[in-house]
XYZ file of C-alpha atoms in Angstrom:
302
model
C 52.552 -47.113 5.044
C 49.645 -49.315 3.998
C 49.966 -52.551 2.011
C 47.194 -53.915 -0.201
C 47.257 -57.716 0.035
C 45.910 -59.810 -2.849
C 46.370 -63.498 -3.497
C 45.764 -66.513 -5.689
C 45.127 -69.941 -4.199
C 48.841 -70.381 -3.533
C 50.566 -66.995 -3.828
C 50.164 -63.754 -1.890
C 51.550 -60.387 -2.965
C 51.618 -56.973 -1.320
C 51.136 -53.724 -3.233
C 52.738 -50.957 -1.223
C 54.983 -47.919 -1.031
C 57.947 -49.925 0.231
C 57.375 -52.833 -2.158
C 58.563 -53.538 -5.701
C 56.238 -52.005 -8.277
C 53.249 -54.227 -9.114
C 52.905 -54.846 -12.864
C 49.331 -55.858 -13.736
C 49.382 -57.448 -17.190
C 46.708 -55.962 -19.448
C 46.686 -58.369 -22.402
C 43.676 -60.544 -21.513
C 41.220 -57.958 -22.749
C 39.182 -58.298 -25.965
C 38.629 -54.535 -26.274
C 40.224 -53.515 -29.561
C 41.337 -57.118 -30.255
C 38.792 -58.494 -32.720
C 40.383 -61.920 -33.065
C 40.613 -62.452 -29.298
C 37.015 -61.283 -28.859
C 35.753 -63.674 -31.550
C 37.693 -66.593 -30.089
C 36.506 -65.983 -26.515
C 32.893 -65.618 -27.649
C 33.215 -68.944 -29.483
C 34.649 -70.685 -26.432
C 38.241 -70.783 -27.700
C 40.545 -69.699 -24.873
C 43.874 -70.740 -26.416
C 44.935 -67.116 -26.898
C 43.924 -66.286 -23.306
C 46.172 -69.109 -22.126
C 49.066 -67.984 -24.315
C 48.717 -64.352 -23.181
C 48.614 -65.394 -19.533
C 51.786 -67.479 -19.792
C 53.673 -64.872 -21.826
C 52.882 -62.017 -19.437
C 53.932 -63.934 -16.342
C 57.132 -65.010 -18.069
C 57.798 -61.357 -18.974
C 57.535 -60.298 -15.328
C 53.866 -59.510 -14.605
C 53.090 -59.548 -10.880
C 49.345 -59.877 -11.500
C 47.064 -60.332 -14.514
C 43.975 -58.318 -15.409
C 41.182 -60.462 -16.888
C 38.459 -58.794 -18.950
C 35.715 -60.413 -21.046
C 33.850 -57.341 -22.283
C 32.524 -58.614 -25.629
C 29.372 -56.996 -27.079
C 26.337 -59.320 -27.241
C 28.250 -62.157 -25.548
C 27.533 -63.818 -22.197
C 30.133 -61.794 -20.298
C 29.512 -63.327 -16.839
C 30.005 -66.872 -18.143
C 33.022 -65.994 -20.294
C 34.700 -64.046 -17.491
C 34.198 -66.879 -15.005
C 35.575 -69.418 -17.483
C 38.570 -67.206 -18.256
C 39.372 -66.771 -14.570
C 39.203 -70.512 -13.904
C 41.497 -71.189 -16.873
C 44.076 -68.556 -15.946
C 44.130 -69.708 -12.332
C 44.727 -73.281 -13.497
C 47.906 -72.370 -15.395
C 49.445 -69.517 -13.344
C 49.851 -68.754 -9.654
C 49.740 -64.940 -9.827
C 46.763 -63.050 -8.334
C 44.186 -61.617 -10.733
C 42.377 -58.346 -11.285
C 38.757 -59.071 -12.268
C 37.843 -56.389 -14.788
C 34.274 -55.558 -15.800
C 31.749 -52.734 -15.807
C 28.912 -55.253 -15.403
C 28.093 -56.144 -11.810
C 26.768 -59.604 -12.733
C 30.078 -60.384 -14.430
C 32.060 -59.209 -11.403
C 30.017 -61.487 -9.143
C 30.414 -64.419 -11.535
C 34.166 -63.904 -11.525
C 34.401 -63.477 -7.766
C 32.290 -66.582 -7.149
C 34.835 -68.839 -8.881
C 37.998 -66.995 -7.869
C 40.429 -68.777 -5.561
C 42.135 -66.328 -3.218
C 41.700 -62.595 -2.688
C 41.081 -60.767 -5.968
C 41.440 -57.148 -7.001
C 38.193 -55.915 -8.583
C 38.498 -53.402 -11.402
C 36.572 -51.196 -10.665
C 34.222 -48.836 -8.827
C 33.621 -45.137 -9.540
C 32.354 -42.405 -7.247
C 28.841 -42.555 -8.731
C 26.345 -43.344 -5.977
C 24.554 -46.005 -7.991
C 27.851 -47.768 -8.678
C 29.055 -47.550 -5.071
C 25.829 -49.084 -3.807
C 26.124 -52.200 -5.959
C 29.885 -52.806 -6.160
C 30.997 -52.146 -2.573
C 28.694 -54.812 -1.086
C 30.260 -57.317 -3.501
C 33.759 -56.329 -2.369
C 32.754 -56.858 1.250
C 30.931 -60.127 0.550
C 33.908 -61.737 -1.195
C 36.663 -60.091 0.843
C 38.277 -58.562 -2.244
C 40.242 -55.378 -2.860
C 38.952 -52.795 -5.331
C 40.238 -50.224 -7.805
C 38.598 -46.832 -7.179
C 38.264 -44.695 -10.319
C 38.437 -40.953 -9.608
C 35.297 -39.872 -11.448
C 31.646 -39.559 -10.474
C 28.298 -38.344 -11.846
C 29.927 -35.116 -13.025
C 32.388 -36.981 -15.260
C 36.180 -36.820 -15.303
C 37.509 -33.505 -14.058
C 40.708 -32.014 -15.472
C 41.358 -30.606 -11.998
C 43.452 -33.079 -9.943
C 42.068 -31.630 -6.716
C 38.537 -32.572 -7.770
C 39.719 -36.109 -8.622
C 41.357 -36.296 -5.185
C 38.049 -35.460 -3.513
C 36.278 -38.187 -5.511
C 38.921 -40.705 -4.424
C 38.524 -39.599 -0.806
C 34.759 -40.037 -1.064
C 35.147 -43.607 -2.352
C 37.580 -44.491 0.447
C 35.142 -43.115 3.029
C 32.149 -44.911 1.492
C 34.148 -48.149 1.413
C 34.824 -47.735 5.138
C 31.052 -47.466 5.689
C 30.794 -50.994 4.269
C 33.628 -52.263 6.465
C 36.197 -52.218 3.663
C 39.550 -50.967 4.993
C 41.599 -48.272 3.302
C 44.241 -50.904 2.517
C 41.761 -52.646 0.207
C 41.132 -49.555 -1.940
C 43.600 -48.904 -4.761
C 42.954 -45.538 -6.398
C 43.194 -44.926 -10.137
C 43.836 -41.158 -10.465
C 42.815 -41.263 -14.152
C 45.876 -40.418 -16.216
C 44.989 -38.208 -19.179
C 46.751 -38.178 -22.589
C 49.595 -35.683 -22.455
C 49.232 -35.100 -26.195
C 45.787 -33.592 -25.570
C 46.458 -31.972 -22.176
C 49.972 -30.629 -21.952
C 50.049 -30.666 -18.146
C 48.491 -34.134 -17.799
C 51.766 -35.660 -16.612
C 52.425 -32.885 -14.109
C 48.852 -33.138 -12.784
C 49.129 -36.910 -12.450
C 52.336 -36.689 -10.391
C 50.805 -34.063 -8.119
C 47.701 -36.184 -7.542
C 49.687 -39.392 -6.962
C 51.734 -37.638 -4.278
C 48.568 -36.378 -2.558
C 47.005 -39.830 -2.635
C 50.146 -41.247 -1.016
C 50.856 -38.505 1.521
C 47.365 -37.336 2.510
C 45.000 -40.227 1.789
C 47.530 -43.022 2.363
C 46.265 -45.306 -0.402
C 47.963 -47.360 -3.060
C 47.484 -46.336 -6.666
C 47.235 -47.801 -10.139
C 46.478 -46.584 -13.666
C 46.270 -47.576 -17.295
C 49.855 -46.578 -18.037
C 49.524 -46.299 -21.808
C 46.832 -43.593 -21.540
C 49.554 -40.981 -21.061
C 50.972 -41.489 -24.563
C 47.755 -41.901 -26.555
C 48.035 -40.366 -30.031
C 51.790 -39.731 -29.853
C 54.710 -41.438 -31.620
C 57.265 -43.616 -29.815
C 54.714 -44.471 -27.158
C 56.820 -47.074 -25.347
C 59.576 -44.570 -24.564
C 57.027 -42.051 -23.303
C 55.266 -44.693 -21.214
C 58.600 -45.717 -19.691
C 59.383 -42.103 -18.786
C 55.955 -41.689 -17.225
C 56.218 -44.900 -15.218
C 59.596 -44.034 -13.707
C 58.372 -40.574 -12.672
C 55.060 -41.938 -11.367
C 56.868 -44.531 -9.251
C 59.067 -41.771 -7.855
C 55.908 -39.842 -6.975
C 54.403 -42.800 -5.122
C 52.482 -44.897 -7.652
C 52.543 -48.535 -6.580
C 51.040 -50.451 -9.529
C 49.931 -50.057 -13.136
C 47.887 -51.955 -15.679
C 50.325 -52.265 -18.564
C 51.817 -54.594 -21.150
C 54.813 -56.437 -19.649
C 55.832 -57.642 -23.118
C 57.149 -54.151 -23.916
C 60.779 -54.369 -22.833
C 61.353 -50.612 -22.725
C 58.544 -50.068 -20.231
C 59.571 -53.031 -18.083
C 63.134 -51.698 -17.985
C 61.770 -48.362 -16.781
C 59.812 -50.061 -14.003
C 62.724 -52.235 -12.943
C 65.117 -49.291 -13.030
C 62.743 -47.265 -10.871
C 62.633 -50.127 -8.360
C 66.440 -49.993 -8.192
C 66.448 -46.226 -7.615
C 63.712 -46.446 -4.971
C 65.621 -49.106 -3.040
C 62.994 -51.749 -3.786
C 65.415 -54.122 -5.510
C 67.897 -55.141 -2.771
C 71.459 -55.299 -4.086
C 69.998 -54.829 -7.592
C 69.434 -58.586 -7.773
C 66.378 -58.537 -10.054
C 68.010 -56.007 -12.363
C 71.166 -58.104 -12.592
C 69.227 -61.314 -13.250
C 67.337 -59.669 -16.104
C 70.132 -57.725 -17.786
C 73.515 -59.239 -16.958
C 75.250 -60.398 -20.130
C 76.328 -64.050 -19.995
C 80.073 -64.615 -19.789
C 81.757 -65.595 -23.044
C 82.374 -69.316 -23.534
C 85.372 -70.427 -21.524
C 85.435 -67.214 -19.487
C 83.985 -67.115 -16.002
C 82.712 -63.991 -14.289
C 86.064 -63.380 -12.583
C 87.835 -63.566 -15.924
C 85.417 -61.054 -17.383
C 86.064 -58.665 -14.493
C 89.790 -59.152 -14.862
C 89.561 -58.288 -18.533
C 87.748 -55.052 -17.706
C 90.378 -54.165 -15.079
C 93.189 -54.704 -17.611
C 91.410 -52.504 -20.157
C 91.014 -49.723 -17.573
C 94.709 -49.888 -16.639
C 95.756 -49.677 -20.293
C 93.486 -46.655 -20.764
């Protein structure tokens, strides 16, 4: 099975089928966050710094950095954000923009091997983004839509993903450096969106042999109790072969779903990470052996 290797200046991680799930923190994104957008446009990156630290502390494996602010100098802001985040954390970054000039500005200052978010199957987009990926030795997220839009048919989205992988190979970009986003649809609007996503994720793993990612919260858009639904989706998607997701690691319910899935998939040896996160501290004056002994006595009395 293929691993996608990304790195910061000092830390390398592998996204892969036999690896712990890769949580890509989504919070450094001004879309829908008016205060963050205003601050970044004004050169105030204090909230970017706080979001970066909080997400890593919460368990993010990588961070997505986006500077898409209308009428602002996105290339300059993205490059400045990347330099700041890399100065305070050691996790690899996903450089997120729809503007090619911003992607190049970010890649030019990035230390390590970045993940670029993203390229679609549109010919015009392939011809400008893939050369950048090759030039900077990055990995790339491949979005499963093209000139015809986003198909509701998962087989059509599979063919778009296959096309992007093949076009990447034409530029000398290996399959391992293409992470496919199968485009998860809102289940509240399309009742079979979850079922279709699982089917497509399995095909991408078994037939195309690529790692996958998605915007995890898309599945629950418009529905109540979104965190519980996202957690259910993530555990099932991981079981189907999904290897990463762009998500909010500050939501404990979703992180518990991811960590539990890692346990069930055998990607958390001896459940060590689960135990570190969730083991209750022993009561004062009672060591772990005493706590176990107390449980044994209670079972015998029962």
